[in-house]
Amino acid sequence: MAFTALNSRMVQAQLAPGQKLFSQRGAMLAYQGDVRFTPSVTGGQGGVLGMIGRRVAGEATPLMVVEGSGTVMFGHGGHHVHVVDLWGETLHVEADRLLAFDGTLRQGTMFLGAQGGVMGMVRGQVTGQGLFTTTLEGNGSVAVMAHGGVIELGITPGRPVHVDPQAYVAHRGEVRNRLSTAIGWREMVGRGSGEGFQLELSGTGTVYVQASEEKL
């Protein structure tokens, strides 16, 4: 199932019988056809144990299941929306940035310390993302939210991409990320450039960057 962008802040999904998708609760703006909206307890992840795990990790954004036959339009808070199509890859994204995603995708939760060890955990604190992030894997589409629109930057071996941690939205592919610092005496006395921390992403994949340093 693919999401179609109606404008920079709204997407549309075409549902057929037997198909389902997940979206943030309350994100439906309009629909046509015979469509049902049901609160999701598990969020499509591993039953009740998965639900408990997400809540412990702080990645338990309330979701609903959307099923039936028809056309549904989504948007939330006037945020910009960007559609990511996955072809057997894994998308790493904060749960509160998920507007809607294909019900065939496998949802999981990853400990940031698994990428970068202690610095991975520090990264979570610096970016305000916490110690965990959400993963979506498989074939399908994801609609993510951001401030001011999103650009896609390709990551290739030997050419890492450096991103302001506050502007980072998500990434996909075989990508390693680590937090790098460039703190000198100017930063210590409050006269630095304001770019003391950068997120370095290396490997093969794509990183999504928003046009703002503001969290959702």
PDB file of C-alpha atoms in Angstrom:
ATOM      1  CA  MET A   1       0.000   0.000   0.000  1.00  0.00           C
ATOM      2  CA  ALA A   2       1.360   3.421  -0.904  1.00  0.00           C
ATOM      3  CA  PHE A   3       0.568   6.815   0.544  1.00  0.00           C
ATOM      4  CA  THR A   4      -0.087   9.631  -1.918  1.00  0.00           C
ATOM      5  CA  ALA A   5       0.875  13.178  -0.947  1.00  0.00           C
ATOM      6  CA  LEU A   6      -2.100  15.533  -1.335  1.00  0.00           C
ATOM      7  CA  ASN A   7      -0.017  18.521  -0.309  1.00  0.00           C
ATOM      8  CA  SER A   8       2.968  19.075   1.996  1.00  0.00           C
ATOM      9  CA  ARG A   9       0.892  18.328   5.120  1.00  0.00           C
ATOM     10  CA  MET A  10      -1.622  15.675   4.076  1.00  0.00           C
ATOM     11  CA  VAL A  11      -1.411  12.158   2.638  1.00  0.00           C
ATOM     12  CA  GLN A  12      -3.998   9.769   1.268  1.00  0.00           C
ATOM     13  CA  ALA A  13      -4.198   5.963   1.391  1.00  0.00           C
ATOM     14  CA  GLN A  14      -6.353   3.689  -0.737  1.00  0.00           C
ATOM     15  CA  LEU A  15      -7.633   0.713   1.286  1.00  0.00           C
ATOM     16  CA  ALA A  16      -8.834  -2.544  -0.276  1.00  0.00           C
ATOM     17  CA  PRO A  17     -10.654  -5.348   1.577  1.00  0.00           C
ATOM     18  CA  GLY A  18      -8.194  -7.402   3.605  1.00  0.00           C
ATOM     19  CA  GLN A  19      -5.662  -4.569   3.873  1.00  0.00           C
ATOM     20  CA  LYS A  20      -4.955  -2.578   7.018  1.00  0.00           C
ATOM     21  CA  LEU A  21      -2.687   0.212   8.168  1.00  0.00           C
ATOM     22  CA  PHE A  22      -1.735   1.854  11.449  1.00  0.00           C
ATOM     23  CA  SER A  23      -1.927   5.575  12.151  1.00  0.00           C
ATOM     24  CA  GLN A  24      -1.653   7.898  15.108  1.00  0.00           C
ATOM     25  CA  ARG A  25      -4.968   8.086  16.906  1.00  0.00           C
ATOM     26  CA  GLY A  26      -6.953  11.093  15.775  1.00  0.00           C
ATOM     27  CA  ALA A  27      -4.878  11.598  12.603  1.00  0.00           C
ATOM     28  CA  MET A  28      -7.749  10.826  10.202  1.00  0.00           C
ATOM     29  CA  LEU A  29      -8.873  14.020   8.474  1.00  0.00           C
ATOM     30  CA  ALA A  30     -11.494  12.640   6.054  1.00  0.00           C
ATOM     31  CA  TYR A  31     -12.466   9.414   4.334  1.00  0.00           C
ATOM     32  CA  GLN A  32     -14.739   7.919   1.713  1.00  0.00           C
ATOM     33  CA  GLY A  33     -16.062   4.358   1.656  1.00  0.00           C
ATOM     34  CA  ASP A  34     -16.606   1.665   4.281  1.00  0.00           C
ATOM     35  CA  VAL A  35     -13.665   2.247   6.650  1.00  0.00           C
ATOM     36  CA  ARG A  36     -13.275   1.235  10.305  1.00  0.00           C
ATOM     37  CA  PHE A  37     -11.008   2.801  12.944  1.00  0.00           C
ATOM     38  CA  THR A  38     -10.088   0.696  15.993  1.00  0.00           C
ATOM     39  CA  PRO A  39      -7.680   1.612  18.824  1.00  0.00           C
ATOM     40  CA  SER A  40      -4.602  -0.611  18.670  1.00  0.00           C
ATOM     41  CA  VAL A  41      -3.440  -2.034  21.979  1.00  0.00           C
ATOM     42  CA  THR A  42      -0.336  -3.743  20.631  1.00  0.00           C
ATOM     43  CA  GLY A  43       0.563  -1.261  17.867  1.00  0.00           C
ATOM     44  CA  GLY A  44       1.384  -4.167  15.552  1.00  0.00           C
ATOM     45  CA  GLN A  45       4.364  -5.229  17.635  1.00  0.00           C
ATOM     46  CA  GLY A  46       4.654  -8.566  19.377  1.00  0.00           C
ATOM     47  CA  GLY A  47       1.380  -8.762  21.272  1.00  0.00           C
ATOM     48  CA  VAL A  48       1.016  -7.680  24.876  1.00  0.00           C
ATOM     49  CA  LEU A  49       4.720  -8.183  25.708  1.00  0.00           C
ATOM     50  CA  GLY A  50       5.632  -5.936  22.777  1.00  0.00           C
ATOM     51  CA  MET A  51       3.203  -3.302  24.029  1.00  0.00           C
ATOM     52  CA  ILE A  52       4.749  -3.393  27.514  1.00  0.00           C
ATOM     53  CA  GLY A  53       8.229  -3.158  26.007  1.00  0.00           C
ATOM     54  CA  ARG A  54       7.340  -0.073  23.978  1.00  0.00           C
ATOM     55  CA  ARG A  55       5.841   1.646  26.993  1.00  0.00           C
ATOM     56  CA  VAL A  56       8.930   0.942  29.071  1.00  0.00           C
ATOM     57  CA  ALA A  57      11.064   2.319  26.206  1.00  0.00           C
ATOM     58  CA  GLY A  58       8.898   5.430  25.816  1.00  0.00           C
ATOM     59  CA  GLU A  59       8.036   4.489  22.219  1.00  0.00           C
ATOM     60  CA  ALA A  60       4.341   3.835  22.794  1.00  0.00           C
ATOM     61  CA  THR A  61       2.620   6.517  20.711  1.00  0.00           C
ATOM     62  CA  PRO A  62      -1.139   5.706  20.691  1.00  0.00           C
ATOM     63  CA  LEU A  63      -2.066   4.065  17.392  1.00  0.00           C
ATOM     64  CA  MET A  64      -5.253   2.923  15.688  1.00  0.00           C
ATOM     65  CA  VAL A  65      -5.911   0.225  13.107  1.00  0.00           C
ATOM     66  CA  VAL A  66      -7.540   1.407   9.876  1.00  0.00           C
ATOM     67  CA  GLU A  67      -9.344  -1.304   7.861  1.00  0.00           C
ATOM     68  CA  GLY A  68     -12.068  -1.642   5.257  1.00  0.00           C
ATOM     69  CA  SER A  69     -12.495  -0.387   1.726  1.00  0.00           C
ATOM     70  CA  GLY A  70     -12.114   3.216   0.670  1.00  0.00           C
ATOM     71  CA  THR A  71      -9.900   6.261   0.701  1.00  0.00           C
ATOM     72  CA  VAL A  72      -8.543   7.840   3.904  1.00  0.00           C
ATOM     73  CA  MET A  73      -6.760  11.171   4.314  1.00  0.00           C
ATOM     74  CA  PHE A  74      -4.296  11.751   7.176  1.00  0.00           C
ATOM     75  CA  GLY A  75      -2.560  14.747   8.758  1.00  0.00           C
ATOM     76  CA  HIS A  76      -1.672  15.849  12.276  1.00  0.00           C
ATOM     77  CA  GLY A  77      -0.981  19.178  13.940  1.00  0.00           C
ATOM     78  CA  GLY A  78      -0.249  20.906  10.618  1.00  0.00           C
ATOM     79  CA  HIS A  79       3.145  19.170  10.494  1.00  0.00           C
ATOM     80  CA  HIS A  80       4.846  18.541   7.165  1.00  0.00           C
ATOM     81  CA  VAL A  81       4.531  14.938   5.995  1.00  0.00           C
ATOM     82  CA  HIS A  82       7.085  12.901   4.044  1.00  0.00           C
ATOM     83  CA  VAL A  83       6.444   9.464   2.547  1.00  0.00           C
ATOM     84  CA  VAL A  84       9.151   6.771   2.742  1.00  0.00           C
ATOM     85  CA  ASP A  85       8.788   3.618   0.640  1.00  0.00           C
ATOM     86  CA  LEU A  86      10.606   0.566   2.027  1.00  0.00           C
ATOM     87  CA  TRP A  87      11.724  -2.384  -0.107  1.00  0.00           C
ATOM     88  CA  GLY A  88      12.888  -4.943   2.429  1.00  0.00           C
ATOM     89  CA  GLU A  89      14.820  -2.307   4.396  1.00  0.00           C
ATOM     90  CA  THR A  90      14.582  -1.091   7.980  1.00  0.00           C
ATOM     91  CA  LEU A  91      13.561   2.455   8.852  1.00  0.00           C
ATOM     92  CA  HIS A  92      14.725   3.915  12.186  1.00  0.00           C
ATOM     93  CA  VAL A  93      12.396   6.666  13.376  1.00  0.00           C
ATOM     94  CA  GLU A  94      11.018   8.116  16.591  1.00  0.00           C
ATOM     95  CA  ALA A  95       7.521   6.809  17.358  1.00  0.00           C
ATOM     96  CA  ASP A  96       6.037  10.289  17.763  1.00  0.00           C
ATOM     97  CA  ARG A  97       7.041  11.130  14.170  1.00  0.00           C
ATOM     98  CA  LEU A  98       4.940   8.304  12.725  1.00  0.00           C
ATOM     99  CA  LEU A  99       1.766   9.563  11.093  1.00  0.00           C
ATOM    100  CA  ALA A 100       0.745   6.288   9.423  1.00  0.00           C
ATOM    101  CA  PHE A 101       2.355   3.113   8.091  1.00  0.00           C
ATOM    102  CA  ASP A 102       1.507   0.007   6.149  1.00  0.00           C
ATOM    103  CA  GLY A 103       0.110  -2.822   8.283  1.00  0.00           C
ATOM    104  CA  THR A 104       2.449  -5.348   6.639  1.00  0.00           C
ATOM    105  CA  LEU A 105       5.559  -3.711   8.140  1.00  0.00           C
ATOM    106  CA  ARG A 106       7.128  -5.328  11.201  1.00  0.00           C
ATOM    107  CA  GLN A 107       7.456  -2.878  14.077  1.00  0.00           C
ATOM    108  CA  GLY A 108      10.195  -3.117  16.698  1.00  0.00           C
ATOM    109  CA  THR A 109      12.095  -1.125  19.311  1.00  0.00           C
ATOM    110  CA  MET A 110      15.889  -0.698  19.292  1.00  0.00           C
ATOM    111  CA  PHE A 111      18.169   0.351  22.142  1.00  0.00           C
ATOM    112  CA  LEU A 112      20.365   3.230  20.945  1.00  0.00           C
ATOM    113  CA  GLY A 113      23.267   1.844  22.953  1.00  0.00           C
ATOM    114  CA  ALA A 114      23.351  -0.976  20.377  1.00  0.00           C
ATOM    115  CA  GLN A 115      24.703   1.583  17.895  1.00  0.00           C
ATOM    116  CA  GLY A 116      27.572   3.506  19.346  1.00  0.00           C
ATOM    117  CA  GLY A 117      27.566   2.135  22.874  1.00  0.00           C
ATOM    118  CA  VAL A 118      27.679   4.856  25.499  1.00  0.00           C
ATOM    119  CA  MET A 119      27.830   7.577  22.828  1.00  0.00           C
ATOM    120  CA  GLY A 120      24.688   6.108  21.329  1.00  0.00           C
ATOM    121  CA  MET A 121      22.955   6.654  24.645  1.00  0.00           C
ATOM    122  CA  VAL A 122      24.434  10.150  24.925  1.00  0.00           C
ATOM    123  CA  ARG A 123      23.130  10.861  21.459  1.00  0.00           C
ATOM    124  CA  GLY A 124      19.619   9.942  22.608  1.00  0.00           C
ATOM    125  CA  GLN A 125      19.867  12.413  25.456  1.00  0.00           C
ATOM    126  CA  VAL A 126      21.363  15.226  23.334  1.00  0.00           C
ATOM    127  CA  THR A 127      18.675  14.875  20.651  1.00  0.00           C
ATOM    128  CA  GLY A 128      15.877  14.492  23.180  1.00  0.00           C
ATOM    129  CA  GLN A 129      15.009  11.120  21.657  1.00  0.00           C
ATOM    130  CA  GLY A 130      15.651   9.060  24.778  1.00  0.00           C
ATOM    131  CA  LEU A 131      17.431   5.709  24.826  1.00  0.00           C
ATOM    132  CA  PHE A 132      15.236   3.838  22.347  1.00  0.00           C
ATOM    133  CA  THR A 133      13.960   4.264  18.803  1.00  0.00           C
ATOM    134  CA  THR A 134      11.304   2.550  16.709  1.00  0.00           C
ATOM    135  CA  THR A 135      12.092   0.337  13.719  1.00  0.00           C
ATOM    136  CA  LEU A 136       9.843  -0.580  10.777  1.00  0.00           C
ATOM    137  CA  GLU A 137      10.984  -3.375   8.489  1.00  0.00           C
ATOM    138  CA  GLY A 138       9.694  -4.995   5.318  1.00  0.00           C
ATOM    139  CA  ASN A 139       7.942  -3.864   2.162  1.00  0.00           C
ATOM    140  CA  GLY A 140       5.543  -0.955   2.487  1.00  0.00           C
ATOM    141  CA  SER A 141       5.135   2.774   2.968  1.00  0.00           C
ATOM    142  CA  VAL A 142       5.556   5.035   5.987  1.00  0.00           C
ATOM    143  CA  ALA A 143       4.328   8.617   6.398  1.00  0.00           C
ATOM    144  CA  VAL A 144       6.554  10.543   8.837  1.00  0.00           C
ATOM    145  CA  MET A 145       6.059  14.039  10.258  1.00  0.00           C
ATOM    146  CA  ALA A 146       8.589  16.858  10.471  1.00  0.00           C
ATOM    147  CA  HIS A 147       8.930  20.601  10.832  1.00  0.00           C
ATOM    148  CA  GLY A 148       9.380  22.606   7.626  1.00  0.00           C
ATOM    149  CA  GLY A 149       9.674  19.759   5.140  1.00  0.00           C
ATOM    150  CA  VAL A 150      12.253  17.007   4.665  1.00  0.00           C
ATOM    151  CA  ILE A 151      15.202  16.423   2.367  1.00  0.00           C
ATOM    152  CA  GLU A 152      16.756  13.025   1.623  1.00  0.00           C
ATOM    153  CA  LEU A 153      20.540  12.710   1.726  1.00  0.00           C
ATOM    154  CA  GLY A 154      22.205   9.597   0.345  1.00  0.00           C
ATOM    155  CA  ILE A 155      24.896   7.890   2.442  1.00  0.00           C
ATOM    156  CA  THR A 156      27.617   6.000   0.577  1.00  0.00           C
ATOM    157  CA  PRO A 157      30.712   4.173   1.837  1.00  0.00           C
ATOM    158  CA  GLY A 158      33.516   6.604   2.582  1.00  0.00           C
ATOM    159  CA  ARG A 159      31.222   9.634   2.424  1.00  0.00           C
ATOM    160  CA  PRO A 160      29.444   9.937   5.780  1.00  0.00           C
ATOM    161  CA  VAL A 161      26.760  12.554   6.299  1.00  0.00           C
ATOM    162  CA  HIS A 162      26.878  14.887   9.320  1.00  0.00           C
ATOM    163  CA  VAL A 163      23.528  16.108  10.634  1.00  0.00           C
ATOM    164  CA  ASP A 164      22.491  18.460  13.401  1.00  0.00           C
ATOM    165  CA  PRO A 165      20.953  16.058  15.964  1.00  0.00           C
ATOM    166  CA  GLN A 166      17.900  18.279  16.334  1.00  0.00           C
ATOM    167  CA  ALA A 167      17.282  18.242  12.548  1.00  0.00           C
ATOM    168  CA  TYR A 168      17.576  14.445  12.268  1.00  0.00           C
ATOM    169  CA  VAL A 169      14.245  12.750  11.418  1.00  0.00           C
ATOM    170  CA  ALA A 170      14.997   9.145  10.434  1.00  0.00           C
ATOM    171  CA  HIS A 171      17.319   6.904   8.445  1.00  0.00           C
ATOM    172  CA  ARG A 172      17.168   3.644   6.554  1.00  0.00           C
ATOM    173  CA  GLY A 173      19.626   1.141   5.141  1.00  0.00           C
ATOM    174  CA  GLU A 174      22.826  -0.349   6.511  1.00  0.00           C
ATOM    175  CA  VAL A 175      23.811   2.749   8.431  1.00  0.00           C
ATOM    176  CA  ARG A 176      25.911   3.253  11.532  1.00  0.00           C
ATOM    177  CA  ASN A 177      25.473   6.447  13.498  1.00  0.00           C
ATOM    178  CA  ARG A 178      27.505   8.072  16.199  1.00  0.00           C
ATOM    179  CA  LEU A 179      27.573  11.380  17.988  1.00  0.00           C
ATOM    180  CA  SER A 180      30.662  13.493  17.364  1.00  0.00           C
ATOM    181  CA  THR A 181      31.612  16.572  19.325  1.00  0.00           C
ATOM    182  CA  ALA A 182      33.608  19.691  18.554  1.00  0.00           C
ATOM    183  CA  ILE A 183      33.473  21.454  21.877  1.00  0.00           C
ATOM    184  CA  GLY A 184      36.243  23.959  22.479  1.00  0.00           C
ATOM    185  CA  TRP A 185      36.868  26.763  24.896  1.00  0.00           C
ATOM    186  CA  ARG A 186      34.482  29.074  23.018  1.00  0.00           C
ATOM    187  CA  GLU A 187      31.601  26.661  23.704  1.00  0.00           C
ATOM    188  CA  MET A 188      32.678  26.433  27.353  1.00  0.00           C
ATOM    189  CA  VAL A 189      32.291  30.213  27.765  1.00  0.00           C
ATOM    190  CA  GLY A 190      29.074  30.401  25.746  1.00  0.00           C
ATOM    191  CA  ARG A 191      30.647  31.972  22.634  1.00  0.00           C
ATOM    192  CA  GLY A 192      30.738  28.932  20.374  1.00  0.00           C
ATOM    193  CA  SER A 193      29.178  28.365  16.968  1.00  0.00           C
ATOM    194  CA  GLY A 194      26.233  26.424  18.383  1.00  0.00           C
ATOM    195  CA  GLU A 195      27.341  23.363  16.394  1.00  0.00           C
ATOM    196  CA  GLY A 196      29.095  21.506  19.198  1.00  0.00           C
ATOM    197  CA  PHE A 197      27.371  18.198  18.448  1.00  0.00           C
ATOM    198  CA  GLN A 198      26.842  16.466  15.106  1.00  0.00           C
ATOM    199  CA  LEU A 199      25.332  13.115  14.235  1.00  0.00           C
ATOM    200  CA  GLU A 200      27.616  11.213  11.845  1.00  0.00           C
ATOM    201  CA  LEU A 201      25.909   8.575   9.689  1.00  0.00           C
ATOM    202  CA  SER A 202      28.060   6.195   7.661  1.00  0.00           C
ATOM    203  CA  GLY A 203      27.513   3.114   5.525  1.00  0.00           C
ATOM    204  CA  THR A 204      24.918   2.733   2.784  1.00  0.00           C
ATOM    205  CA  GLY A 205      21.468   4.229   2.995  1.00  0.00           C
ATOM    206  CA  THR A 206      19.484   7.436   3.304  1.00  0.00           C
ATOM    207  CA  VAL A 207      19.030   9.970   6.094  1.00  0.00           C
ATOM    208  CA  TYR A 208      15.991  12.251   6.325  1.00  0.00           C
ATOM    209  CA  VAL A 209      16.622  15.782   7.583  1.00  0.00           C
ATOM    210  CA  GLN A 210      14.004  18.381   8.494  1.00  0.00           C
ATOM    211  CA  ALA A 211      14.253  22.121   7.821  1.00  0.00           C
ATOM    212  CA  SER A 212      14.149  23.011  11.498  1.00  0.00           C
ATOM    213  CA  GLU A 213      15.894  22.294  14.792  1.00  0.00           C
ATOM    214  CA  GLU A 214      12.545  22.096  16.566  1.00  0.00           C
ATOM    215  CA  LYS A 215      11.194  18.831  17.949  1.00  0.00           C
ATOM    216  CA  LEU A 216       7.602  17.799  17.267  1.00  0.00           C
TER     217      LEU A 216
END
